[in-house]
Amino acid sequence: AEWILAWERLRKKYGHVRILITGGEPFIYPQFVELIHNLSQDFSIGFDTNLSCSKELLVDFAEKTKRSNISMGLSFHPQFAEYESFLEKALFLKEKGYQICVQYVSYPQQIQSMPLYRDKFKDNELYFIPLPFRGSYKGLNYPASFNQEDRKLIYNRRIKHEGIVEV
């Protein structure tokens, strides 16, 4: 309730506000759905999620929030997520009218799988964005340590007119 009042004061003072939520998986926070329900009535909201929450929670979310004001980056991590479950949830959100894109972090252990998953998401008409891994892995610093082939996979992308990103 305090957060909603604070944001309302900002809206009254500055007009339209876009709220970007960062810092971990938002669906695990208590009352997240209720918070977004209230904020999505008057604000544009963006956040990332790995869709590790239950389908039931997403159904509740879809019933309570103003879809036109919400955009989500869906972070797919094949070593931690089951593809079919992730895809089912992503398609559910898309069908409900949320602005979504699938984000794929090019972590060194999963970069070679990226073309396979890119094609699978593209086949389901989901917007796909490769994100360069930033950090250290096996003593190497990334993104500086990506080889030429990896760089081509990550950075050489063309956006097609139907909104699907091809790598």
Backbone as JSON, one array per atom type, in Angstrom:
{
  "sequence": "AEWILAWERLRKKYGHVRILITGGEPFIYPQFVELIHNLSQDFSIGFDTNLSCSKELLVDFAEKTKRSNISMGLSFHPQFAEYESFLEKALFLKEKGYQICVQYVSYPQQIQSMPLYRDKFKDNELYFIPLPFRGSYKGLNYPASFNQEDRKLIYNRRIKHEGIVEV",
  "N": [[0.83, -1.2, 0.0], [1.98, 1.21, 0.75], [3.9, 1.57, -1.26], [2.28, 1.9, -3.5], [0.95, 4.29, -2.87], [3.17, 6.01, -2.82], [4.03, 5.9, -5.53], [1.78, 6.96, -6.71], [1.86, 9.6, -5.79], [4.15, 10.45, -7.19], [3.21, 10.21, -9.81], [1.18, 12.16, -9.84], [2.72, 14.43, -9.5], [4.6, 14.38, -11.67], [3.38, 13.36, -13.93], [2.85, 10.91, -16.5], [4.44, 7.86, -15.71], [6.97, 5.45, -16.11], [7.62, 2.36, -14.85], [10.31, 0.35, -14.09], [11.08, -2.79, -13.07], [13.58, -4.4, -11.34], [16.0, -6.81, -10.17], [16.01, -9.6, -9.39], [13.82, -12.52, -9.33], [10.62, -11.51, -9.88], [8.09, -12.66, -9.37], [8.31, -14.15, -7.05], [8.08, -12.51, -4.91], [6.15, -11.53, -2.1], [2.76, -10.67, -2.56], [3.14, -9.63, -5.13], [1.55, -9.85, -7.46], [-0.75, -8.42, -6.71], [0.38, -5.89, -6.28], [1.25, -5.23, -8.9], [-1.21, -5.34, -10.17], [-2.49, -3.06, -9.06], [-0.65, -0.98, -9.75], [-0.57, -1.21, -12.55], [-2.84, -0.05, -13.49], [-2.5, 2.68, -13.84], [0.12, 3.12, -14.63], [2.95, 2.47, -16.8], [4.62, -0.58, -16.92], [7.55, -2.5, -16.66], [9.32, -5.56, -16.56], [11.59, -8.29, -15.88], [11.37, -11.84, -16.05], [11.93, -15.26, -15.17], [10.01, -17.07, -15.54], [9.62, -19.09, -13.66], [7.59, -19.38, -11.94], [4.35, -20.76, -11.02], [1.89, -21.96, -13.39], [-0.65, -21.4, -12.57], [-0.31, -19.12, -11.0], [0.37, -17.31, -13.01], [-2.05, -17.27, -14.42], [-3.71, -16.06, -12.5], [-2.38, -13.61, -12.38], [-2.86, -12.68, -15.02], [-5.6, -12.34, -14.92], [-5.88, -10.18, -13.24], [-4.35, -7.92, -13.99], [-3.61, -4.98, -15.97], [-3.12, -5.47, -19.13], [-2.2, -3.97, -21.35], [-0.44, -2.16, -20.33], [1.84, -3.43, -19.54], [5.04, -4.83, -19.98], [7.19, -7.57, -20.59], [10.3, -9.18, -20.18], [11.19, -12.33, -20.94], [13.24, -14.5, -19.53], [15.06, -17.07, -20.7], [16.71, -19.9, -19.61], [18.3, -22.6, -20.48], [19.65, -24.55, -18.92], [18.42, -24.45, -16.5], [15.68, -24.35, -16.83], [12.76, -26.03, -18.03], [12.06, -26.54, -21.32], [9.48, -26.97, -22.62], [7.59, -26.32, -20.63], [8.28, -23.65, -20.11], [7.78, -22.56, -22.66], [5.0, -23.01, -22.88], [4.02, -21.27, -20.88], [5.0, -18.82, -21.85], [3.63, -18.61, -24.3], [1.03, -18.5, -23.32], [1.04, -15.99, -22.01], [1.52, -14.35, -24.23], [-0.79, -14.87, -25.77], [-2.65, -13.73, -24.1], [-2.2, -11.1, -24.48], [-0.02, -9.64, -23.53], [2.96, -7.64, -23.79], [5.71, -9.18, -24.8], [9.02, -10.64, -24.83], [11.41, -13.13, -25.61], [14.32, -13.66, -23.88], [17.65, -14.63, -24.17], [20.37, -15.51, -22.49], [23.7, -15.46, -23.4], [25.42, -17.35, -22.09], [28.53, -18.99, -21.69], [28.31, -21.85, -21.49], [25.87, -22.37, -22.66], [25.71, -21.2, -25.14], [26.08, -22.53, -27.59], [23.71, -23.89, -27.92], [21.96, -21.94, -28.53], [21.09, -21.3, -31.29], [19.34, -23.47, -31.82], [17.27, -23.12, -29.88], [16.52, -20.51, -30.54], [15.37, -20.93, -33.06], [13.24, -22.59, -32.32], [11.68, -20.88, -30.68], [11.17, -18.89, -32.54], [9.65, -20.35, -34.39], [7.33, -20.48, -32.97], [6.47, -17.95, -33.13], [7.56, -16.07, -31.36], [9.21, -13.28, -30.12], [12.67, -13.03, -30.09], [15.58, -12.44, -28.31], [19.01, -12.38, -28.22], [21.22, -12.11, -25.52], [24.29, -10.77, -24.54], [26.52, -12.52, -22.45], [27.82, -11.25, -19.48], [30.53, -11.23, -17.53], [32.61, -13.42, -15.57], [33.99, -16.52, -16.58], [35.41, -19.62, -16.16], [37.91, -18.4, -15.74], [38.03, -16.52, -17.75], [37.11, -13.32, -19.08], [34.02, -12.04, -20.01], [32.04, -9.98, -22.12], [34.31, -9.9, -23.73], [35.83, -12.22, -24.23], [34.47, -13.83, -26.04], [34.54, -15.88, -28.93], [34.94, -15.46, -32.53], [32.88, -16.84, -33.89], [30.96, -17.11, -31.85], [30.41, -14.41, -31.38], [29.2, -13.74, -33.77], [26.83, -15.21, -33.59], [25.62, -13.91, -31.42], [25.65, -11.07, -31.89], [25.14, -10.45, -34.62], [22.31, -9.8, -35.86], [19.16, -9.69, -37.49], [16.23, -7.85, -37.77], [13.1, -8.92, -38.56], [10.14, -8.01, -40.38], [7.83, -9.04, -39.12], [8.36, -8.94, -36.47], [10.01, -10.85, -35.37], [13.12, -11.79, -34.21], [15.97, -12.63, -35.94], [18.9, -14.5, -35.64]],
  "CA": [[0.0, 0.0, 0.0], [2.88, 2.37, 0.79], [4.5, 1.73, -2.58], [1.27, 2.43, -4.41], [0.78, 5.7, -2.52], [4.37, 6.73, -3.26], [3.99, 6.03, -6.99], [0.68, 7.87, -7.04], [2.39, 10.96, -5.57], [5.03, 10.75, -8.32], [2.38, 10.41, -11.01], [0.52, 13.47, -9.73], [3.73, 15.48, -9.63], [5.35, 14.35, -12.92], [2.61, 12.81, -15.04], [3.04, 9.48, -16.79], [5.67, 7.27, -15.19], [7.25, 4.06, -16.5], [8.3, 1.68, -13.76], [11.08, -0.84, -14.47], [11.35, -3.58, -11.87], [14.75, -5.23, -11.5], [16.54, -7.32, -8.92], [15.59, -10.96, -9.02], [12.55, -13.03, -9.88], [9.57, -10.73, -9.22], [6.92, -13.43, -8.95], [8.47, -14.77, -5.73], [7.82, -11.53, -3.86], [4.77, -11.56, -1.6], [1.8, -9.69, -3.07], [3.58, -9.05, -6.38], [0.41, -9.75, -8.39], [-1.6, -7.32, -6.25], [1.11, -4.66, -6.54], [1.2, -4.95, -10.34], [-2.61, -5.03, -10.45], [-2.73, -1.66, -8.72], [0.21, -0.07, -10.52], [-0.82, -1.29, -13.99], [-4.01, 0.76, -13.85], [-2.1, 4.05, -14.18], [1.54, 3.21, -14.98], [3.56, 1.46, -17.66], [5.5, -1.39, -16.07], [8.39, -3.48, -17.33], [10.13, -6.4, -15.68], [12.07, -9.56, -16.41], [11.03, -13.02, -15.27], [12.36, -16.53, -15.76], [8.79, -17.89, -15.6], [9.7, -20.25, -12.77], [6.35, -19.44, -11.15], [3.36, -21.72, -11.5], [0.93, -21.5, -14.4], [-1.79, -20.86, -11.82], [0.01, -17.75, -10.63], [0.26, -16.51, -14.23], [-3.48, -17.1, -14.7], [-4.14, -15.04, -11.55], [-1.76, -12.37, -12.85], [-3.56, -12.26, -16.23], [-6.95, -11.93, -14.56], [-5.89, -9.0, -12.39], [-3.52, -6.8, -14.41], [-3.93, -4.28, -17.21], [-2.11, -6.0, -20.05], [-1.64, -2.99, -22.27], [0.57, -1.35, -19.65], [2.89, -4.3, -19.0], [5.94, -5.53, -20.88], [8.0, -8.53, -19.85], [11.39, -9.93, -20.79], [11.14, -13.71, -20.44], [14.61, -14.99, -19.58], [15.14, -18.52, -20.81], [18.0, -20.49, -19.25], [18.04, -24.02, -20.69], [20.18, -25.45, -17.89], [17.58, -24.35, -15.31], [14.25, -24.36, -17.16], [12.27, -27.04, -18.96], [11.61, -25.77, -22.48], [8.04, -27.07, -22.89], [6.89, -25.57, -19.6], [8.57, -22.25, -20.38], [7.06, -22.2, -23.88], [3.57, -22.96, -22.56], [3.77, -20.05, -20.13], [5.25, -17.69, -22.74], [2.51, -18.53, -25.24], [-0.13, -18.05, -22.55], [1.17, -14.53, -21.84], [1.35, -13.73, -25.55], [-2.2, -14.97, -26.13], [-3.39, -12.81, -23.23], [-1.97, -9.74, -24.96], [1.12, -8.95, -22.92], [4.11, -7.36, -24.62], [6.76, -10.06, -24.28], [10.1, -11.11, -25.69], [12.24, -14.15, -24.98], [15.72, -13.26, -23.77], [18.52, -15.79, -24.03], [21.71, -15.07, -22.11], [24.71, -16.26, -24.1], [26.37, -17.92, -21.14], [29.38, -19.88, -22.48], [27.85, -23.24, -21.52], [24.63, -22.55, -23.41], [25.69, -20.44, -26.39], [25.95, -23.41, -28.75], [22.3, -24.28, -28.02], [21.14, -20.78, -28.86], [20.38, -21.39, -32.57], [18.24, -24.42, -31.69], [16.17, -22.49, -29.16], [16.08, -19.38, -31.34], [14.45, -21.44, -34.08], [12.02, -23.08, -31.67], [10.86, -19.74, -30.29], [10.74, -18.25, -33.78], [8.57, -21.18, -34.93], [6.14, -20.16, -32.18], [6.26, -16.52, -33.33], [7.97, -15.33, -30.17], [10.32, -12.37, -30.32], [13.84, -13.64, -29.47], [16.71, -11.51, -28.2], [20.21, -12.91, -27.56], [21.89, -11.15, -24.65], [25.66, -11.19, -24.26], [26.9, -12.8, -21.06], [28.8, -10.32, -18.93], [31.06, -11.78, -16.3], [33.78, -14.29, -15.65], [33.72, -17.95, -16.7], [36.66, -20.37, -16.32], [39.03, -17.47, -15.76], [37.96, -15.59, -18.88], [36.14, -12.25, -18.92], [33.08, -11.91, -21.12], [31.95, -10.51, -23.48], [35.57, -9.78, -24.48], [36.41, -13.52, -24.56], [33.73, -14.58, -27.05], [35.25, -16.04, -30.2], [34.26, -14.84, -33.68], [31.63, -17.57, -34.15], [30.02, -16.73, -30.8], [30.01, -13.02, -31.63], [28.26, -13.74, -34.89], [25.55, -15.68, -33.05], [25.04, -12.95, -30.48], [25.53, -9.68, -32.33], [24.65, -10.29, -35.99], [20.89, -10.14, -35.91], [18.31, -8.89, -38.35], [14.84, -7.85, -37.3], [12.16, -9.07, -39.66], [8.96, -7.16, -40.24], [6.81, -9.61, -38.25], [8.74, -8.79, -35.07], [10.82, -11.97, -34.92], [14.54, -11.49, -34.39], [16.76, -13.75, -36.44], [20.32, -14.38, -35.38]],
  "C": [[0.88, 1.26, 0.0], [3.51, 2.63, -0.57], [3.5, 2.37, -3.54], [1.04, 3.91, -4.14], [1.98, 6.54, -2.99], [4.36, 6.94, -4.77], [2.89, 6.98, -7.42], [1.11, 9.33, -6.85], [3.3, 11.37, -6.74], [4.23, 11.01, -9.6], [1.71, 11.77, -10.99], [1.51, 14.6, -9.95], [4.34, 15.56, -11.03], [4.56, 13.86, -14.13], [2.91, 11.34, -15.24], [4.42, 9.0, -16.33], [5.77, 5.84, -15.72], [8.1, 3.45, -15.41], [9.01, 0.44, -14.31], [11.49, -1.56, -13.19], [12.53, -4.5, -12.15], [15.12, -5.84, -10.15], [16.01, -8.67, -8.5], [14.25, -11.32, -9.62], [11.37, -12.36, -9.18], [8.4, -11.56, -8.71], [7.09, -14.12, -7.59], [8.18, -13.79, -4.6], [6.37, -11.59, -3.41], [3.96, -10.39, -2.17], [2.25, -9.0, -4.36], [2.41, -8.85, -7.35], [-0.48, -8.58, -7.99], [-0.93, -5.96, -6.5], [1.0, -4.28, -8.02], [-0.24, -4.65, -10.77], [-2.89, -3.55, -10.21], [-1.92, -0.7, -9.58], [-0.15, -0.07, -12.01], [-2.06, -0.52, -14.42], [-3.59, 2.13, -14.37], [-0.66, 4.19, -14.68], [1.9, 2.16, -16.02], [4.6, 0.73, -16.82], [6.27, -2.36, -16.94], [9.18, -4.27, -16.31], [10.55, -7.66, -16.42], [11.64, -10.68, -15.47], [11.57, -14.25, -15.96], [11.21, -17.52, -15.86], [8.87, -19.15, -14.76], [8.45, -20.37, -11.88], [5.38, -20.45, -11.76], [2.47, -21.11, -12.57], [-0.27, -20.87, -13.7], [-1.54, -19.41, -11.4], [-0.07, -16.82, -11.84], [-1.2, -16.27, -14.62], [-4.05, -16.02, -13.79], [-3.63, -13.67, -11.98], [-2.54, -11.82, -14.05], [-4.98, -11.77, -15.92], [-6.98, -10.57, -13.87], [-5.17, -7.77, -12.95], [-3.97, -6.23, -15.74], [-2.83, -4.58, -18.22], [-1.44, -4.95, -20.91], [-0.54, -2.14, -21.64], [1.77, -2.16, -19.16], [3.71, -4.92, -20.12], [6.87, -6.4, -20.04], [9.1, -9.11, -20.74], [11.39, -11.31, -20.14], [12.51, -14.34, -20.61], [14.64, -16.5, -19.57], [16.56, -18.99, -20.56], [17.86, -22.01, -19.36], [18.6, -24.96, -19.63], [19.33, -25.43, -16.62], [16.09, -24.49, -15.58], [13.94, -25.48, -18.14], [11.59, -26.3, -20.11], [10.09, -25.8, -22.66], [7.22, -26.27, -21.89], [7.06, -24.07, -19.82], [7.76, -21.77, -21.59], [5.56, -22.08, -23.61], [3.22, -21.66, -21.85], [3.97, -18.81, -21.01], [4.1, -17.51, -23.72], [1.23, -18.07, -24.55], [-0.1, -16.53, -22.4], [0.97, -13.8, -23.16], [-0.12, -13.73, -25.95], [-3.07, -14.03, -25.3], [-3.13, -11.35, -23.58], [-0.85, -8.97, -24.3], [2.2, -8.72, -23.96], [5.27, -8.17, -24.06], [7.86, -10.26, -25.32], [10.86, -12.17, -24.9], [13.68, -13.67, -25.03], [16.56, -14.51, -23.49], [19.92, -15.29, -23.72], [22.74, -16.03, -22.73], [25.83, -16.69, -23.15], [27.22, -18.95, -21.89], [28.89, -21.33, -22.55], [26.6, -23.43, -22.36], [24.6, -21.82, -24.75], [25.51, -21.33, -27.61], [24.52, -23.9, -28.96], [21.42, -23.14, -28.49], [20.44, -20.88, -30.21], [19.19, -22.36, -32.53], [17.04, -23.77, -31.01], [15.64, -21.26, -29.89], [15.05, -19.84, -32.37], [13.15, -21.94, -33.46], [11.11, -21.92, -31.26], [10.33, -19.01, -31.52], [9.58, -19.03, -34.4], [7.25, -20.93, -34.21], [5.83, -18.66, -32.2], [6.5, -15.71, -32.06], [9.23, -14.53, -30.49], [11.5, -12.88, -29.49], [15.0, -12.65, -29.48], [17.89, -12.21, -27.52], [20.87, -11.8, -26.74], [23.31, -11.63, -24.38], [25.88, -11.42, -22.77], [27.97, -11.8, -20.66], [29.26, -10.88, -17.59], [32.26, -12.66, -16.57], [33.33, -15.75, -15.72], [35.04, -18.65, -17.01], [37.86, -19.45, -16.52], [39.04, -16.48, -16.91], [36.87, -14.54, -18.61], [35.32, -12.08, -20.2], [32.34, -10.58, -21.0], [33.25, -10.47, -24.28], [36.11, -11.13, -24.95], [35.59, -14.34, -25.56], [34.57, -14.69, -28.31], [34.38, -15.47, -31.34], [32.92, -15.52, -33.96], [30.56, -17.19, -33.12], [29.51, -15.31, -31.02], [28.99, -12.93, -32.76], [26.87, -14.19, -34.41], [24.85, -14.62, -32.21], [24.71, -11.61, -31.14], [24.99, -9.48, -33.74], [23.2, -10.73, -36.06], [20.16, -9.16, -36.83], [16.89, -8.97, -37.8], [13.94, -7.91, -38.52], [10.91, -8.27, -39.37], [7.91, -7.73, -39.29], [7.24, -9.6, -36.79], [9.58, -9.93, -34.53], [12.28, -11.62, -35.2], [15.22, -12.76, -34.88], [18.21, -13.49, -36.13], [21.05, -15.01, -36.54]]
}
